[in-house]
Amino acid sequence: MIRVACHLSYRVSYACCYVLVQITDEFGSFDKYCWSFVNYKPIVSKFRYPRQVPVKSPKADVISKDLVKRGFRSVGPTVVYSFMQSSGLTNDHLISCFRFHECVAAASSSADEANDAKRNINTKVEEKTDTEVKVEAPL
């Protein structure tokens, strides 16, 4: 019985790894996949009271449905929203919290760096296409 349970556990973990590899192949990394849902910029919420902080959001619903479609399990909107909070995709610090302004400043600087990186990638692509060998049409 234990042997069967270990085998099933192995197959489940292998399936999760396979899904992660597919996402990495498509987006470059799981990080880029996650940040693509929020346009590479953290969502800043301005809550005054703890009761205002939601347990899920429409964005978490979208991410959850996409993860389930790709083969993940146990990734409901509440779990995904919790992941969004812990990974910095959304800033739900109360505005009275001492970390709120630090997180907003860090988010704006990381968004600027992401935009700079996008511009650098675009210019590299343009440079590459400008220097490619021109093919002439046959006579």
PDB file of C-alpha atoms in Angstrom:
ATOM      1  CA  MET A   1       0.000   0.000   0.000  1.00  0.00           C
ATOM      2  CA  ILE A   2       2.815   2.424   0.872  1.00  0.00           C
ATOM      3  CA  ARG A   3       4.545   1.599  -2.391  1.00  0.00           C
ATOM      4  CA  VAL A   4       1.430   2.520  -4.382  1.00  0.00           C
ATOM      5  CA  ALA A   5       1.036   5.802  -2.476  1.00  0.00           C
ATOM      6  CA  CYS A   6       4.671   6.731  -3.182  1.00  0.00           C
ATOM      7  CA  HIS A   7       4.217   5.924  -6.853  1.00  0.00           C
ATOM      8  CA  LEU A   8       1.076   8.079  -7.065  1.00  0.00           C
ATOM      9  CA  SER A   9       2.804  10.917  -5.235  1.00  0.00           C
ATOM     10  CA  TYR A  10       5.685  10.709  -7.710  1.00  0.00           C
ATOM     11  CA  ARG A  11       3.324  10.860 -10.694  1.00  0.00           C
ATOM     12  CA  VAL A  12       1.495  13.895  -9.298  1.00  0.00           C
ATOM     13  CA  SER A  13       4.731  15.795  -8.636  1.00  0.00           C
ATOM     14  CA  TYR A  14       6.028  14.832 -12.093  1.00  0.00           C
ATOM     15  CA  ALA A  15       2.841  16.195 -13.682  1.00  0.00           C
ATOM     16  CA  CYS A  16       3.242  19.508 -11.811  1.00  0.00           C
ATOM     17  CA  CYS A  17       6.856  19.775 -12.959  1.00  0.00           C
ATOM     18  CA  TYR A  18       5.791  19.120 -16.532  1.00  0.00           C
ATOM     19  CA  VAL A  19       3.215  21.929 -16.356  1.00  0.00           C
ATOM     20  CA  LEU A  20       5.838  24.307 -14.941  1.00  0.00           C
ATOM     21  CA  VAL A  21       8.212  23.393 -17.767  1.00  0.00           C
ATOM     22  CA  GLN A  22       5.486  24.145 -20.313  1.00  0.00           C
ATOM     23  CA  ILE A  23       4.858  27.574 -18.750  1.00  0.00           C
ATOM     24  CA  THR A  24       8.598  28.275 -18.650  1.00  0.00           C
ATOM     25  CA  ASP A  25       8.930  27.356 -22.324  1.00  0.00           C
ATOM     26  CA  GLU A  26       6.024  29.607 -23.272  1.00  0.00           C
ATOM     27  CA  PHE A  27       6.784  32.671 -21.112  1.00  0.00           C
ATOM     28  CA  GLY A  28      10.487  32.347 -20.308  1.00  0.00           C
ATOM     29  CA  SER A  29       9.900  31.881 -16.566  1.00  0.00           C
ATOM     30  CA  PHE A  30       7.102  31.346 -14.075  1.00  0.00           C
ATOM     31  CA  ASP A  31       7.854  34.836 -12.777  1.00  0.00           C
ATOM     32  CA  LYS A  32       7.078  36.412 -16.166  1.00  0.00           C
ATOM     33  CA  TYR A  33       3.931  34.301 -16.417  1.00  0.00           C
ATOM     34  CA  CYS A  34       2.643  35.609 -13.068  1.00  0.00           C
ATOM     35  CA  TRP A  35       3.597  39.237 -13.700  1.00  0.00           C
ATOM     36  CA  SER A  36       2.002  39.188 -17.165  1.00  0.00           C
ATOM     37  CA  PHE A  37      -1.426  39.137 -15.509  1.00  0.00           C
ATOM     38  CA  VAL A  38      -0.790  42.507 -13.825  1.00  0.00           C
ATOM     39  CA  ASN A  39       1.115  44.133 -16.722  1.00  0.00           C
ATOM     40  CA  TYR A  40       4.419  43.790 -14.842  1.00  0.00           C
ATOM     41  CA  LYS A  41       3.302  46.377 -12.276  1.00  0.00           C
ATOM     42  CA  PRO A  42       2.028  45.597  -8.754  1.00  0.00           C
ATOM     43  CA  ILE A  43      -1.578  46.386  -7.923  1.00  0.00           C
ATOM     44  CA  VAL A  44      -1.623  48.930  -5.074  1.00  0.00           C
ATOM     45  CA  SER A  45      -4.703  48.837  -2.862  1.00  0.00           C
ATOM     46  CA  LYS A  46      -5.388  51.670  -0.442  1.00  0.00           C
ATOM     47  CA  PHE A  47      -7.290  50.065   2.396  1.00  0.00           C
ATOM     48  CA  ARG A  48      -7.817  51.826   5.725  1.00  0.00           C
ATOM     49  CA  TYR A  49      -9.221  48.904   7.718  1.00  0.00           C
ATOM     50  CA  PRO A  50      -8.393  45.185   7.784  1.00  0.00           C
ATOM     51  CA  ARG A  51     -12.018  44.281   7.080  1.00  0.00           C
ATOM     52  CA  GLN A  52     -11.695  45.974   3.673  1.00  0.00           C
ATOM     53  CA  VAL A  53      -8.953  43.615   2.478  1.00  0.00           C
ATOM     54  CA  PRO A  54     -10.560  40.980   0.221  1.00  0.00           C
ATOM     55  CA  VAL A  55      -9.819  37.264   0.291  1.00  0.00           C
ATOM     56  CA  LYS A  56      -9.960  37.016  -3.499  1.00  0.00           C
ATOM     57  CA  SER A  57     -10.205  39.292  -6.518  1.00  0.00           C
ATOM     58  CA  PRO A  58     -11.363  39.132 -10.143  1.00  0.00           C
ATOM     59  CA  LYS A  59      -7.696  39.037 -11.213  1.00  0.00           C
ATOM     60  CA  ALA A  60      -7.124  36.047  -8.911  1.00  0.00           C
ATOM     61  CA  ASP A  61     -10.136  34.346 -10.539  1.00  0.00           C
ATOM     62  CA  VAL A  62      -8.565  34.814 -13.976  1.00  0.00           C
ATOM     63  CA  ILE A  63      -5.171  33.482 -12.867  1.00  0.00           C
ATOM     64  CA  SER A  64      -6.809  30.555 -11.068  1.00  0.00           C
ATOM     65  CA  LYS A  65      -8.823  29.559 -14.129  1.00  0.00           C
ATOM     66  CA  ASP A  66      -5.741  29.771 -16.332  1.00  0.00           C
ATOM     67  CA  LEU A  67      -3.692  27.621 -13.939  1.00  0.00           C
ATOM     68  CA  VAL A  68      -6.469  25.016 -13.755  1.00  0.00           C
ATOM     69  CA  LYS A  69      -6.746  25.049 -17.552  1.00  0.00           C
ATOM     70  CA  ARG A  70      -3.009  24.354 -17.750  1.00  0.00           C
ATOM     71  CA  GLY A  71      -3.275  21.380 -15.376  1.00  0.00           C
ATOM     72  CA  PHE A  72      -2.675  22.715 -11.863  1.00  0.00           C
ATOM     73  CA  ARG A  73      -4.886  21.548  -9.024  1.00  0.00           C
ATOM     74  CA  SER A  74      -5.903  23.155  -5.718  1.00  0.00           C
ATOM     75  CA  VAL A  75      -5.341  26.680  -6.996  1.00  0.00           C
ATOM     76  CA  GLY A  76      -8.603  28.416  -6.222  1.00  0.00           C
ATOM     77  CA  PRO A  77      -9.003  32.199  -6.255  1.00  0.00           C
ATOM     78  CA  THR A  78      -8.323  32.509  -2.510  1.00  0.00           C
ATOM     79  CA  VAL A  79      -5.074  30.536  -2.747  1.00  0.00           C
ATOM     80  CA  VAL A  80      -4.000  32.509  -5.811  1.00  0.00           C
ATOM     81  CA  TYR A  81      -4.814  35.839  -4.136  1.00  0.00           C
ATOM     82  CA  SER A  82      -2.756  34.818  -1.124  1.00  0.00           C
ATOM     83  CA  PHE A  83       0.119  34.003  -3.490  1.00  0.00           C
ATOM     84  CA  MET A  84      -0.336  37.386  -5.184  1.00  0.00           C
ATOM     85  CA  GLN A  85      -0.018  39.111  -1.809  1.00  0.00           C
ATOM     86  CA  SER A  86       3.041  37.146  -0.722  1.00  0.00           C
ATOM     87  CA  SER A  87       4.873  37.510  -4.037  1.00  0.00           C
ATOM     88  CA  GLY A  88       4.211  41.231  -4.355  1.00  0.00           C
ATOM     89  CA  LEU A  89       1.793  41.143  -7.284  1.00  0.00           C
ATOM     90  CA  THR A  90      -0.624  43.084  -5.111  1.00  0.00           C
ATOM     91  CA  ASN A  91       0.114  45.426  -2.211  1.00  0.00           C
ATOM     92  CA  ASP A  92      -2.614  45.083   0.396  1.00  0.00           C
ATOM     93  CA  HIS A  93      -0.793  46.810   3.252  1.00  0.00           C
ATOM     94  CA  LEU A  94      -3.088  49.198   5.079  1.00  0.00           C
ATOM     95  CA  ILE A  95      -2.250  52.838   4.370  1.00  0.00           C
ATOM     96  CA  SER A  96      -1.502  53.255   8.085  1.00  0.00           C
ATOM     97  CA  CYS A  97       1.098  50.443   7.946  1.00  0.00           C
ATOM     98  CA  PHE A  98       4.736  51.531   8.120  1.00  0.00           C
ATOM     99  CA  ARG A  99       5.534  49.259   5.132  1.00  0.00           C
ATOM    100  CA  PHE A 100       2.883  50.722   2.808  1.00  0.00           C
ATOM    101  CA  HIS A 101       4.971  53.600   1.426  1.00  0.00           C
ATOM    102  CA  GLU A 102       8.102  51.428   1.201  1.00  0.00           C
ATOM    103  CA  CYS A 103       6.219  48.872  -0.888  1.00  0.00           C
ATOM    104  CA  VAL A 104       4.727  51.559  -3.143  1.00  0.00           C
ATOM    105  CA  ALA A 105       8.194  53.067  -3.719  1.00  0.00           C
ATOM    106  CA  ALA A 106       9.692  49.648  -4.434  1.00  0.00           C
ATOM    107  CA  ALA A 107       6.827  48.846  -6.798  1.00  0.00           C
ATOM    108  CA  SER A 108       7.314  52.042  -8.789  1.00  0.00           C
ATOM    109  CA  SER A 109      11.075  51.485  -9.097  1.00  0.00           C
ATOM    110  CA  SER A 110      10.605  47.855 -10.167  1.00  0.00           C
ATOM    111  CA  ALA A 111       7.993  48.941 -12.722  1.00  0.00           C
ATOM    112  CA  ASP A 112      10.474  51.469 -14.152  1.00  0.00           C
ATOM    113  CA  GLU A 113      13.141  48.755 -14.363  1.00  0.00           C
ATOM    114  CA  ALA A 114      10.682  46.431 -16.120  1.00  0.00           C
ATOM    115  CA  ASN A 115       9.843  49.145 -18.665  1.00  0.00           C
ATOM    116  CA  ASP A 116      13.566  49.778 -19.254  1.00  0.00           C
ATOM    117  CA  ALA A 117      14.120  46.057 -19.776  1.00  0.00           C
ATOM    118  CA  LYS A 118      11.241  45.937 -22.289  1.00  0.00           C
ATOM    119  CA  ARG A 119      12.742  48.883 -24.190  1.00  0.00           C
ATOM    120  CA  ASN A 120      16.170  47.208 -24.252  1.00  0.00           C
ATOM    121  CA  ILE A 121      14.675  44.000 -25.617  1.00  0.00           C
ATOM    122  CA  ASN A 122      12.794  45.917 -28.323  1.00  0.00           C
ATOM    123  CA  THR A 123      15.923  47.831 -29.400  1.00  0.00           C
ATOM    124  CA  LYS A 124      17.945  44.605 -29.515  1.00  0.00           C
ATOM    125  CA  VAL A 125      15.318  43.042 -31.776  1.00  0.00           C
ATOM    126  CA  GLU A 126      15.298  46.119 -34.026  1.00  0.00           C
ATOM    127  CA  GLU A 127      19.110  46.119 -34.219  1.00  0.00           C
ATOM    128  CA  LYS A 128      19.109  42.444 -35.080  1.00  0.00           C
ATOM    129  CA  THR A 129      16.561  42.863 -37.869  1.00  0.00           C
ATOM    130  CA  ASP A 130      18.465  45.865 -39.281  1.00  0.00           C
ATOM    131  CA  THR A 131      21.725  43.930 -39.524  1.00  0.00           C
ATOM    132  CA  GLU A 132      20.304  40.780 -41.061  1.00  0.00           C
ATOM    133  CA  VAL A 133      21.441  39.797 -44.529  1.00  0.00           C
ATOM    134  CA  LYS A 134      19.162  41.118 -47.233  1.00  0.00           C
ATOM    135  CA  VAL A 135      17.904  38.497 -49.648  1.00  0.00           C
ATOM    136  CA  GLU A 136      17.527  39.623 -53.231  1.00  0.00           C
ATOM    137  CA  ALA A 137      14.750  38.363 -55.443  1.00  0.00           C
ATOM    138  CA  PRO A 138      15.858  35.992 -58.223  1.00  0.00           C
ATOM    139  CA  LEU A 139      16.013  37.449 -61.740  1.00  0.00           C
TER     140      LEU A 139
END
